[in-house]
Amino acid sequence: MANYTQESFTRKLDNQPLFKEAVTEFLESIFPFLEQYGPDEEVYMRLERLLEPERTITFKVVWENDEGILQVNRGYRVQFNSALGPYKGGLRFDPSVTEDVLKFLGFEQIFKNSLTGLPLGGGKGGSDFDPKGKTDNEIRRFCVAFMTELSRYIGANTDVPAGDIGVGAREIGYLYGAYKRLQNRVDGTLTGKGTGYGGSFIRTEATGYGAVYFIKEMLAHVGKNIEGMRAVISGSGNVATHVAEKLIAEGALPLTLSDRDGYIYAEEGLLQEIVDAVKVLKEKKGSLKDLPLPHGCVYCLGTPWKAIKAQLFIPSATQNEIDEDNAQAIVANGAVLVAEGANMPSTLDAVKVFKESGILFGPAKAVNAGGVAVSGLEMNQNASHTQWTTDEVDAELRMIMKRIHDTCVRYGSVGSRVDYVNGANIGGFVRVFEAMKQLGW
Ligand code: NDP
Ligand code: 2IT
């Protein structure tokens, strides 16, 4: 057999550091797991194929700004793996978007989607377009130009995009509006749509709510209760605000929300009114430093990781926001549990610190799978031309998050402890790997 090692799989990826980071974390779980197959070359060759996207589409996006001057951005869609179903995953609009960013996100998405138990493949797309400082008309013209290219490659049974950083309800509306006009088809391609035109109830809230449902499962597994727990949250977008909202509903105390410049902190816990005000502010792409704050709530520059003591730490902004140094501070600051609301917010070194410290650590592909899960339910509703009630969708979401937790316990248990990184990686992997085998891939 050829000599397959973890290193032989990542050697070629030095020019794609984020994708390499995601693959490395994954292989650290998968290599020991594959030992049970013995020296079966076919297994390792299939793994090699899994690391290569089925298709990557790059396209030019030309749009007109309010001064009538043409602007150019780059658009992408990484159609990573369709073994389980249509490619499924969000679109990110942010100046930091590169093929490397989208490959790491698309790769993670494969196993996250697999964990939901729904028939969803994995993909991710986006653009280096910066929505900050753009007028509503500019955002709309960009979305139409982006979709003019992307619409040829997507479809309800091919590839179903959704939102991510910089792509929320407004952008999904413009993108879907453009798609419908270009394709003359109303088939639900794109999820996260408004509930008045084909969207599912609870999709907006699903990632944050699902993360809290998963955290509750993790705590319950070790006999702990979320009520009264203090939580540091980063980010102030879709995921972070709905994590905060659900924590309040569960009797826990979200202490912080952050953005690129700083964070707001309330020692007694942020109230729902502040969370609502943050949602309104961020819809207009405002900064937390401009938010009027009530007594007991302060604005601080920087990040909260080293400054605030809490039991729960829920990074929900972006990748690599927690390095080794931050991770050590988090452990020292009393963490009982770290749960990744964002995709890959902890560096490899940070994950190592969390694992070695013995605290509970929930990786992104399990914790934040609630968003794509309800996207899958939205596809289901669209295909059957129906709309479920809020309670029906919420009950499904809770059930799916519990099922993901069960899968992590099944594949990640070491004695009475659960290694959620191994559990999520292996649990997500086996379904995709088996499907690829049966498909003759
Ligand atoms: P939003 O655009 O709604 O919010 C992003 C938040 O993160 C904002 O507060 C933003 O700050 C902050 N942020 C973005 N980039 C940086 C950065 N480089 N440094 C510091 N802060 C930053 O995005 P979402 O809430 O949708 O996404 C957050 C994370 O969750 C991402 O990792 C995404 O991939 C992941 N995710 C999202 C899902 C969804 O359904 N939306 C599903 C699963 C995962 P500012 O306001 O200053 O821009
Ligand atoms: O990272 C993610 O899971 C998302 N941005 C949501 C993907 C989706 O298709 O709902």
Short mmCIF file of C-alpha atoms and ligand atoms in Angstrom, two decimals:
data_model
loop_
_atom_site.label_atom_id
_atom_site.label_comp_id
_atom_site.label_asym_id
_atom_site.label_seq_id
_atom_site.Cartn_x
_atom_site.Cartn_y
_atom_site.Cartn_z
CA MET A 1 0.00 0.00 0.00
CA ALA A 2 1.20 3.51 -0.73
CA ASN A 3 2.36 5.22 2.43
CA TYR A 4 -0.63 7.37 3.46
CA THR A 5 0.03 9.57 6.47
CA GLN A 6 -1.75 12.62 7.80
CA GLU A 7 1.14 14.66 6.51
CA SER A 8 0.83 13.19 3.01
CA PHE A 9 -2.75 14.52 2.87
CA THR A 10 -1.92 18.07 3.98
CA ARG A 11 1.47 18.51 2.27
CA LYS A 12 -0.01 20.20 -0.78
CA LEU A 13 -2.08 22.67 1.26
CA ASP A 14 0.56 25.11 2.53
CA ASN A 15 -0.78 27.87 0.28
CA GLN A 16 -4.30 27.34 1.74
CA PRO A 17 -3.71 27.81 5.49
CA LEU A 18 -7.34 27.84 6.60
CA PHE A 19 -8.30 24.81 4.55
CA LYS A 20 -5.19 23.07 5.85
CA GLU A 21 -6.20 23.91 9.43
CA ALA A 22 -9.69 22.45 8.92
CA VAL A 23 -8.33 19.30 7.23
CA THR A 24 -5.69 18.81 9.93
CA GLU A 25 -8.24 18.96 12.73
CA PHE A 26 -10.45 16.51 10.84
CA LEU A 27 -7.66 14.02 10.06
CA GLU A 28 -6.54 13.96 13.69
CA SER A 29 -9.90 12.34 14.46
CA ILE A 30 -10.23 10.27 11.30
CA PHE A 31 -6.80 8.63 11.05
CA PRO A 32 -7.08 6.71 14.35
CA PHE A 33 -10.65 5.77 13.39
CA LEU A 34 -9.56 4.34 10.02
CA GLU A 35 -7.08 2.00 11.67
CA GLN A 36 -9.95 -0.47 12.12
CA TYR A 37 -9.99 -0.98 8.33
CA GLY A 38 -6.33 -2.10 8.40
CA PRO A 39 -4.08 -1.35 5.42
CA ASP A 40 -6.95 -1.01 2.94
CA GLU A 41 -5.65 1.26 0.19
CA GLU A 42 -9.13 1.87 -1.23
CA VAL A 43 -10.22 3.54 2.02
CA TYR A 44 -7.34 6.02 1.95
CA MET A 45 -7.84 6.74 -1.75
CA ARG A 46 -11.49 7.52 -1.06
CA LEU A 47 -10.41 9.84 1.78
CA GLU A 48 -8.05 11.58 -0.65
CA ARG A 49 -10.96 12.17 -3.04
CA LEU A 50 -13.09 13.54 -0.21
CA LEU A 51 -10.53 16.32 0.34
CA GLU A 52 -10.91 17.65 -3.20
CA PRO A 53 -13.98 19.80 -4.05
CA GLU A 54 -16.12 18.33 -6.80
CA ARG A 55 -16.20 21.74 -8.47
CA THR A 56 -15.08 25.31 -7.73
CA ILE A 57 -16.69 28.10 -9.72
CA THR A 58 -15.07 31.54 -9.83
CA PHE A 59 -16.73 34.43 -11.59
CA LYS A 60 -16.51 38.15 -12.17
CA VAL A 61 -19.18 40.35 -10.58
CA VAL A 62 -19.58 43.75 -12.20
CA TRP A 63 -21.99 46.15 -10.52
CA GLU A 64 -22.68 49.87 -10.59
CA ASN A 65 -22.25 52.08 -7.53
CA ASP A 66 -24.43 55.11 -6.74
CA GLU A 67 -22.07 57.39 -8.66
CA GLY A 68 -22.67 55.33 -11.80
CA ILE A 69 -19.15 53.90 -11.76
CA LEU A 70 -18.70 50.19 -12.53
CA GLN A 71 -17.10 48.14 -9.76
CA VAL A 72 -15.58 44.65 -10.01
CA ASN A 73 -15.56 41.93 -7.36
CA ARG A 74 -14.83 38.22 -7.40
CA GLY A 75 -17.57 35.66 -6.79
CA TYR A 76 -17.16 32.00 -5.84
CA ARG A 77 -19.06 28.82 -5.23
CA VAL A 78 -17.22 25.77 -3.91
CA GLN A 79 -19.40 22.72 -4.63
CA PHE A 80 -17.52 20.42 -2.32
CA ASN A 81 -19.39 17.15 -1.95
CA SER A 82 -22.80 15.95 -3.13
CA ALA A 83 -22.74 12.36 -1.87
CA LEU A 84 -25.65 12.96 0.54
CA GLY A 85 -27.69 15.49 -1.45
CA PRO A 86 -27.58 18.86 -3.23
CA TYR A 87 -24.63 21.08 -2.28
CA LYS A 88 -25.80 23.13 0.69
CA GLY A 89 -24.15 25.99 2.51
CA GLY A 90 -24.06 29.73 2.94
CA LEU A 91 -22.76 32.71 1.01
CA ARG A 92 -20.31 35.09 2.71
CA PHE A 93 -19.80 38.69 1.60
CA ASP A 94 -16.67 40.06 3.26
CA PRO A 95 -13.40 41.58 1.99
CA SER A 96 -11.52 38.65 3.59
CA VAL A 97 -13.21 36.07 1.32
CA THR A 98 -10.78 33.98 -0.75
CA GLU A 99 -10.93 30.49 -2.23
CA ASP A 100 -9.06 29.27 0.87
CA VAL A 101 -11.74 30.66 3.20
CA LEU A 102 -14.53 29.07 1.17
CA LYS A 103 -12.76 25.72 0.86
CA PHE A 104 -12.40 25.48 4.64
CA LEU A 105 -16.02 26.47 5.14
CA GLY A 106 -17.26 24.10 2.40
CA PHE A 107 -15.25 21.23 3.86
CA GLU A 108 -16.63 21.77 7.37
CA GLN A 109 -20.11 22.05 5.89
CA ILE A 110 -19.99 18.49 4.46
CA PHE A 111 -19.73 16.89 7.90
CA LYS A 112 -21.98 19.40 9.66
CA ASN A 113 -24.71 18.70 7.13
CA SER A 114 -24.15 14.97 7.47
CA LEU A 115 -24.56 15.25 11.26
CA THR A 116 -28.04 16.77 10.84
CA GLY A 117 -29.18 13.44 9.37
CA LEU A 118 -30.82 15.30 6.45
CA PRO A 119 -30.05 14.60 2.76
CA LEU A 120 -27.66 17.54 2.26
CA GLY A 121 -24.31 17.76 0.47
CA GLY A 122 -21.77 20.45 1.35
CA GLY A 123 -20.76 23.71 -0.32
CA LYS A 124 -19.98 27.36 0.35
CA GLY A 125 -19.74 30.53 -1.68
CA GLY A 126 -19.47 34.26 -1.52
CA SER A 127 -17.54 37.29 -2.59
CA ASP A 128 -14.83 39.70 -1.46
CA PHE A 129 -17.49 42.45 -1.73
CA ASP A 130 -17.62 44.61 1.42
CA PRO A 131 -21.23 45.42 2.40
CA LYS A 132 -20.01 48.02 4.93
CA GLY A 133 -20.72 51.59 3.91
CA LYS A 134 -22.84 50.57 0.90
CA THR A 135 -26.31 51.99 0.31
CA ASP A 136 -29.35 49.75 0.04
CA ASN A 137 -29.41 50.31 -3.72
CA GLU A 138 -25.74 49.32 -4.03
CA ILE A 139 -26.35 46.14 -2.04
CA ARG A 140 -29.29 45.29 -4.31
CA ARG A 141 -27.34 45.96 -7.52
CA PHE A 142 -24.46 43.84 -6.23
CA CYS A 143 -26.81 40.96 -5.31
CA VAL A 144 -28.43 41.06 -8.77
CA ALA A 145 -25.02 41.08 -10.51
CA PHE A 146 -23.76 38.23 -8.27
CA MET A 147 -26.85 36.13 -8.94
CA THR A 148 -26.72 36.81 -12.69
CA GLU A 149 -23.58 34.65 -12.69
CA LEU A 150 -24.36 32.22 -9.85
CA SER A 151 -27.89 31.36 -11.07
CA ARG A 152 -26.55 29.10 -13.83
CA TYR A 153 -24.90 26.80 -11.32
CA ILE A 154 -27.53 26.41 -8.59
CA GLY A 155 -31.03 24.91 -8.25
CA ALA A 156 -33.30 23.20 -5.72
CA ASN A 157 -31.88 19.78 -6.61
CA THR A 158 -28.35 20.95 -7.44
CA ASP A 159 -27.06 23.54 -5.02
CA VAL A 160 -28.99 25.57 -2.43
CA PRO A 161 -27.17 28.61 -0.97
CA ALA A 162 -28.12 30.51 2.21
CA GLY A 163 -26.65 33.32 4.33
CA ASP A 164 -23.43 33.68 6.31
CA ILE A 165 -21.29 36.68 7.34
CA GLY A 166 -22.55 39.77 5.51
CA VAL A 167 -25.53 37.94 3.98
CA GLY A 168 -28.73 38.24 6.02
CA ALA A 169 -32.45 38.50 5.31
CA ARG A 170 -32.15 41.56 3.08
CA GLU A 171 -29.44 40.07 0.86
CA ILE A 172 -31.24 36.70 0.60
CA GLY A 173 -34.35 38.60 -0.53
CA TYR A 174 -32.47 40.45 -3.29
CA LEU A 175 -30.59 37.31 -4.35
CA TYR A 176 -33.75 35.18 -4.52
CA GLY A 177 -35.64 37.98 -6.28
CA ALA A 178 -32.93 38.03 -8.94
CA TYR A 179 -32.83 34.22 -9.18
CA LYS A 180 -36.60 34.02 -9.74
CA ARG A 181 -36.52 36.58 -12.53
CA LEU A 182 -33.51 35.03 -14.23
CA GLN A 183 -34.75 31.43 -14.07
CA ASN A 184 -38.54 31.98 -14.16
CA ARG A 185 -38.79 29.37 -11.44
CA VAL A 186 -40.12 29.41 -7.87
CA ASP A 187 -38.51 26.30 -6.45
CA GLY A 188 -37.08 27.54 -3.17
CA THR A 189 -33.43 27.60 -4.30
CA LEU A 190 -31.86 29.62 -1.45
CA THR A 191 -32.87 29.23 2.16
CA GLY A 192 -33.27 31.85 4.85
CA LYS A 193 -35.99 33.46 2.74
CA GLY A 194 -38.59 35.74 4.31
CA THR A 195 -41.47 33.78 5.84
CA GLY A 196 -43.89 35.61 3.52
CA TYR A 197 -42.31 34.23 0.33
CA GLY A 198 -41.27 30.66 1.06
CA GLY A 199 -39.02 30.96 4.10
CA SER A 200 -39.26 28.73 7.15
CA PHE A 201 -40.20 30.02 10.57
CA ILE A 202 -37.23 29.88 12.99
CA ARG A 203 -34.56 29.83 10.22
CA THR A 204 -33.32 33.28 11.29
CA GLU A 205 -33.01 32.15 14.90
CA ALA A 206 -31.98 28.54 14.22
CA THR A 207 -28.17 28.70 14.46
CA GLY A 208 -28.16 30.54 17.78
CA TYR A 209 -31.10 28.66 19.27
CA GLY A 210 -29.69 25.33 18.09
CA ALA A 211 -26.33 26.16 19.68
CA VAL A 212 -28.01 26.71 23.04
CA TYR A 213 -30.02 23.46 22.67
CA PHE A 214 -26.73 21.66 22.02
CA ILE A 215 -25.01 23.34 24.99
CA LYS A 216 -27.91 22.23 27.22
CA GLU A 217 -27.41 18.64 26.02
CA MET A 218 -23.67 18.84 26.78
CA LEU A 219 -24.33 20.18 30.27
CA ALA A 220 -27.12 17.68 30.98
CA HIS A 221 -24.77 14.84 30.02
CA VAL A 222 -22.54 15.78 32.98
CA GLY A 223 -25.44 16.54 35.30
CA LYS A 224 -25.26 20.35 34.99
CA ASN A 225 -28.00 22.91 34.35
CA ILE A 226 -27.66 26.07 32.24
CA GLU A 227 -29.82 28.20 34.53
CA GLY A 228 -27.86 31.00 36.19
CA MET A 229 -24.71 30.36 34.14
CA ARG A 230 -22.78 33.41 32.94
CA ALA A 231 -21.76 33.48 29.27
CA VAL A 232 -19.23 35.41 27.21
CA ILE A 233 -20.37 35.65 23.58
CA SER A 234 -18.41 37.15 20.69
CA GLY A 235 -20.03 38.54 17.55
CA SER A 236 -23.19 40.61 17.34
CA GLY A 237 -24.71 39.24 14.15
CA ASN A 238 -27.24 36.55 13.39
CA VAL A 239 -25.63 33.78 15.43
CA ALA A 240 -24.48 35.79 18.45
CA THR A 241 -27.73 37.71 19.03
CA HIS A 242 -29.85 34.55 18.87
CA VAL A 243 -27.48 32.70 21.22
CA ALA A 244 -27.93 35.60 23.66
CA GLU A 245 -31.70 35.62 23.21
CA LYS A 246 -32.06 31.90 23.87
CA LEU A 247 -29.71 32.04 26.87
CA ILE A 248 -31.94 34.72 28.42
CA ALA A 249 -35.00 32.54 27.77
CA GLU A 250 -33.24 29.64 29.53
CA GLY A 251 -32.41 31.73 32.62
CA ALA A 252 -28.69 32.10 31.81
CA LEU A 253 -26.84 35.46 31.62
CA PRO A 254 -25.22 36.59 28.36
CA LEU A 255 -22.58 39.08 29.51
CA THR A 256 -21.09 40.29 26.23
CA LEU A 257 -21.60 40.79 22.49
CA SER A 258 -18.75 42.00 20.27
CA ASP A 259 -17.90 43.34 16.82
CA ARG A 260 -14.69 44.10 14.91
CA ASP A 261 -13.75 46.99 17.21
CA GLY A 262 -14.91 46.12 20.70
CA TYR A 263 -17.60 44.63 22.91
CA ILE A 264 -20.45 45.56 25.20
CA TYR A 265 -20.47 44.10 28.70
CA ALA A 266 -23.14 43.96 31.39
CA GLU A 267 -22.05 42.43 34.67
CA GLU A 268 -25.65 41.53 35.57
CA GLY A 269 -26.34 40.14 32.08
CA LEU A 270 -27.52 41.83 28.87
CA LEU A 271 -31.27 42.37 28.77
CA GLN A 272 -33.44 41.35 25.81
CA GLU A 273 -34.00 45.06 25.01
CA ILE A 274 -30.25 45.49 24.41
CA VAL A 275 -30.09 42.37 22.26
CA ASP A 276 -32.99 43.76 20.21
CA ALA A 277 -31.24 47.13 19.89
CA VAL A 278 -28.07 45.34 18.68
CA LYS A 279 -30.11 43.51 16.02
CA VAL A 280 -31.51 46.83 14.72
CA LEU A 281 -28.04 48.47 14.82
CA LYS A 282 -26.44 45.59 12.89
CA GLU A 283 -29.18 45.53 10.26
CA LYS A 284 -27.92 49.03 9.42
CA LYS A 285 -24.28 47.81 9.62
CA GLY A 286 -23.64 50.09 12.60
CA SER A 287 -20.88 49.78 15.22
CA LEU A 288 -21.41 48.77 18.86
CA LYS A 289 -19.46 51.85 19.94
CA ASP A 290 -22.39 53.98 18.75
CA LEU A 291 -25.05 52.03 20.67
CA PRO A 292 -26.68 54.01 23.51
CA LEU A 293 -26.15 51.84 26.60
CA PRO A 294 -28.25 51.69 29.75
CA HIS A 295 -26.83 51.91 33.29
CA GLY A 296 -24.83 48.77 34.13
CA CYS A 297 -23.66 48.20 30.57
CA VAL A 298 -20.30 49.41 29.23
CA TYR A 299 -18.43 49.47 25.92
CA CYS A 300 -14.83 48.20 25.86
CA LEU A 301 -12.26 48.07 23.05
CA GLY A 302 -10.72 44.74 22.01
CA THR A 303 -12.00 41.23 22.76
CA PRO A 304 -13.58 39.87 25.95
CA TRP A 305 -11.62 36.59 26.24
CA LYS A 306 -9.04 37.71 28.78
CA ALA A 307 -11.12 40.30 30.57
CA ILE A 308 -14.30 38.52 31.65
CA LYS A 309 -14.88 35.58 33.97
CA ALA A 310 -17.73 33.23 33.07
CA GLN A 311 -18.76 29.57 32.89
CA LEU A 312 -19.77 29.52 29.22
CA PHE A 313 -17.70 30.91 26.33
CA ILE A 314 -19.45 30.99 22.95
CA PRO A 315 -17.33 32.46 20.11
CA SER A 316 -19.83 33.43 17.39
CA ALA A 317 -18.04 35.92 15.12
CA THR A 318 -15.43 34.42 12.78
CA GLN A 319 -12.57 31.95 12.23
CA ASN A 320 -9.44 31.91 14.41
CA GLU A 321 -10.73 34.53 16.84
CA ILE A 322 -9.38 32.46 19.77
CA ASP A 323 -5.67 31.64 19.77
CA GLU A 324 -3.68 29.61 22.32
CA ASP A 325 -3.16 32.63 24.55
CA ASN A 326 -6.89 33.48 24.61
CA ALA A 327 -7.72 29.82 25.23
CA GLN A 328 -5.48 29.71 28.30
CA ALA A 329 -7.15 32.87 29.61
CA ILE A 330 -10.60 31.37 29.02
CA VAL A 331 -9.70 28.26 31.01
CA ALA A 332 -8.19 30.42 33.76
CA ASN A 333 -11.31 32.59 33.76
CA GLY A 334 -13.45 29.70 34.97
CA ALA A 335 -14.79 28.13 31.77
CA VAL A 336 -16.92 25.05 32.26
CA LEU A 337 -17.77 24.86 28.58
CA VAL A 338 -16.65 26.39 25.26
CA ALA A 339 -19.07 26.01 22.35
CA GLU A 340 -18.24 27.23 18.84
CA GLY A 341 -21.12 29.25 17.38
CA ALA A 342 -18.90 30.48 14.53
CA ASN A 343 -17.07 28.21 12.08
CA MET A 344 -13.57 27.29 13.32
CA PRO A 345 -13.28 30.20 15.78
CA SER A 346 -10.56 28.36 17.73
CA THR A 347 -7.10 27.77 16.26
CA LEU A 348 -5.64 24.24 16.41
CA ASP A 349 -3.49 25.29 19.39
CA ALA A 350 -6.53 26.72 21.18
CA VAL A 351 -8.49 23.48 20.69
CA LYS A 352 -5.54 21.61 22.18
CA VAL A 353 -5.63 23.84 25.28
CA PHE A 354 -9.38 23.24 25.70
CA LYS A 355 -9.07 19.47 25.25
CA GLU A 356 -6.15 19.15 27.66
CA SER A 357 -7.84 21.32 30.30
CA GLY A 358 -10.69 18.83 30.61
CA ILE A 359 -13.47 21.42 30.15
CA LEU A 360 -16.38 20.62 27.84
CA PHE A 361 -15.56 21.66 24.26
CA GLY A 362 -18.24 21.69 21.54
CA PRO A 363 -16.84 22.05 17.98
CA ALA A 364 -18.57 24.17 15.34
CA LYS A 365 -19.81 21.38 13.10
CA ALA A 366 -21.97 20.08 15.91
CA VAL A 367 -22.80 23.28 17.81
CA ASN A 368 -23.84 25.51 14.90
CA ALA A 369 -25.56 22.86 12.75
CA GLY A 370 -29.02 24.14 13.73
CA GLY A 371 -28.93 26.80 11.02
CA VAL A 372 -28.36 24.46 8.13
CA ALA A 373 -30.73 21.94 9.73
CA VAL A 374 -33.62 24.40 9.52
CA SER A 375 -32.43 25.30 6.00
CA GLY A 376 -32.94 21.61 5.21
CA LEU A 377 -36.42 21.82 6.73
CA GLU A 378 -37.09 24.91 4.59
CA MET A 379 -36.17 22.89 1.48
CA ASN A 380 -38.54 20.18 2.66
CA GLN A 381 -41.38 22.70 3.11
CA ASN A 382 -40.73 24.28 -0.31
CA ALA A 383 -40.67 20.90 -2.07
CA SER A 384 -44.04 20.01 -0.56
CA HIS A 385 -45.51 23.53 -1.06
CA THR A 386 -46.34 23.94 2.60
CA GLN A 387 -45.27 25.94 5.65
CA TRP A 388 -44.88 24.47 9.10
CA THR A 389 -45.70 26.40 12.28
CA THR A 390 -43.05 27.93 14.52
CA ASP A 391 -43.66 25.22 17.11
CA GLU A 392 -43.32 22.43 14.55
CA VAL A 393 -40.00 23.75 13.26
CA ASP A 394 -38.67 24.42 16.76
CA ALA A 395 -39.56 20.88 17.85
CA GLU A 396 -37.70 19.45 14.82
CA LEU A 397 -34.69 21.66 15.56
CA ARG A 398 -34.54 20.47 19.17
CA MET A 399 -34.82 16.88 18.02
CA ILE A 400 -32.02 17.30 15.46
CA MET A 401 -29.67 18.96 17.97
CA LYS A 402 -30.32 16.10 20.39
CA ARG A 403 -29.63 13.59 17.63
CA ILE A 404 -26.32 15.31 16.84
CA HIS A 405 -25.43 15.15 20.53
CA ASP A 406 -26.28 11.43 20.58
CA THR A 407 -24.01 10.92 17.55
CA CYS A 408 -21.15 12.75 19.30
CA VAL A 409 -21.61 10.55 22.37
CA ARG A 410 -21.70 7.44 20.21
CA TYR A 411 -18.48 8.20 18.31
CA GLY A 412 -16.63 10.34 20.85
CA SER A 413 -17.01 8.57 24.20
CA VAL A 414 -13.85 7.64 26.04
CA GLY A 415 -15.07 5.98 29.25
CA SER A 416 -17.54 8.39 30.80
CA ARG A 417 -16.09 11.44 28.98
CA VAL A 418 -17.09 12.65 25.53
CA ASP A 419 -14.52 13.98 23.06
CA TYR A 420 -16.93 16.07 20.99
CA VAL A 421 -14.29 16.86 18.35
CA ASN A 422 -13.80 13.18 17.58
CA GLY A 423 -17.51 12.50 17.97
CA ALA A 424 -18.54 15.18 15.45
CA ASN A 425 -15.76 14.46 12.97
CA ILE A 426 -16.27 10.70 12.93
CA GLY A 427 -20.06 10.86 13.21
CA GLY A 428 -20.23 13.27 10.26
CA PHE A 429 -17.66 11.36 8.24
CA VAL A 430 -19.09 7.82 8.35
CA ARG A 431 -22.33 8.73 6.58
CA VAL A 432 -20.56 10.57 3.75
CA PHE A 433 -17.87 7.93 3.39
CA GLU A 434 -20.37 5.08 3.19
CA ALA A 435 -22.47 6.99 0.62
CA MET A 436 -19.38 7.66 -1.50
CA LYS A 437 -18.56 3.96 -1.45
CA GLN A 438 -22.07 2.93 -2.49
CA LEU A 439 -22.06 5.56 -5.25
CA GLY A 440 -18.91 4.03 -6.65
CA TRP A 441 -16.81 7.12 -5.81
P1 NDP B 1 -23.16 38.20 10.69
O1 NDP B 1 -22.65 38.89 9.49
O2 NDP B 1 -24.59 38.29 11.03
O3 NDP B 1 -22.33 38.66 11.97
C1 NDP B 1 -20.96 38.52 12.02
C2 NDP B 1 -20.46 39.09 13.33
O4 NDP B 1 -19.08 38.74 13.49
C3 NDP B 1 -20.53 40.61 13.37
O5 NDP B 1 -20.73 41.02 14.71
C4 NDP B 1 -19.14 41.01 12.89
O6 NDP B 1 -18.70 42.27 13.35
C5 NDP B 1 -18.29 39.91 13.51
N1 NDP B 1 -17.08 39.70 12.72
C6 NDP B 1 -17.02 39.32 11.43
N2 NDP B 1 -15.74 39.26 11.03
C7 NDP B 1 -15.00 39.61 12.10
C8 NDP B 1 -13.62 39.73 12.32
N3 NDP B 1 -12.74 39.49 11.35
N4 NDP B 1 -13.19 40.08 13.58
C9 NDP B 1 -14.09 40.34 14.56
N5 NDP B 1 -15.41 40.24 14.41
C10 NDP B 1 -15.85 39.88 13.19
O7 NDP B 1 -22.70 36.66 10.52
P2 NDP B 1 -23.31 35.37 11.25
O8 NDP B 1 -23.71 35.69 12.63
O9 NDP B 1 -24.25 34.75 10.32
O10 NDP B 1 -22.00 34.45 11.26
C11 NDP B 1 -21.10 34.40 12.37
C12 NDP B 1 -20.33 33.10 12.33
O11 NDP B 1 -21.23 32.01 12.42
C13 NDP B 1 -19.52 32.83 11.05
O12 NDP B 1 -18.38 32.08 11.39
C14 NDP B 1 -20.47 31.97 10.23
O13 NDP B 1 -19.77 31.19 9.29
C15 NDP B 1 -21.06 31.12 11.33
N6 NDP B 1 -22.34 30.47 11.04
C16 NDP B 1 -23.42 31.19 10.60
C17 NDP B 1 -24.63 30.54 10.38
C18 NDP B 1 -25.86 31.27 10.00
O14 NDP B 1 -26.91 30.63 9.91
N7 NDP B 1 -25.83 32.57 9.77
C19 NDP B 1 -24.75 29.08 10.52
C20 NDP B 1 -23.59 28.44 11.07
C21 NDP B 1 -22.43 29.13 11.28
P3 NDP B 1 -19.14 43.62 12.58
O15 NDP B 1 -20.55 43.85 13.01
O16 NDP B 1 -18.17 44.64 13.07
O17 NDP B 1 -19.04 43.35 11.11
O1 2IT B 2 -22.15 27.81 8.16
C1 2IT B 2 -23.36 27.48 7.99
O2 2IT B 2 -23.79 26.40 8.37
C2 2IT B 2 -24.25 28.47 7.39
N1 2IT B 2 -23.83 29.58 7.11
C3 2IT B 2 -25.68 28.12 7.10
C4 2IT B 2 -25.78 27.27 5.85
C5 2IT B 2 -27.18 27.01 5.35
O3 2IT B 2 -27.25 26.50 4.22
O4 2IT B 2 -28.16 27.31 6.02
#
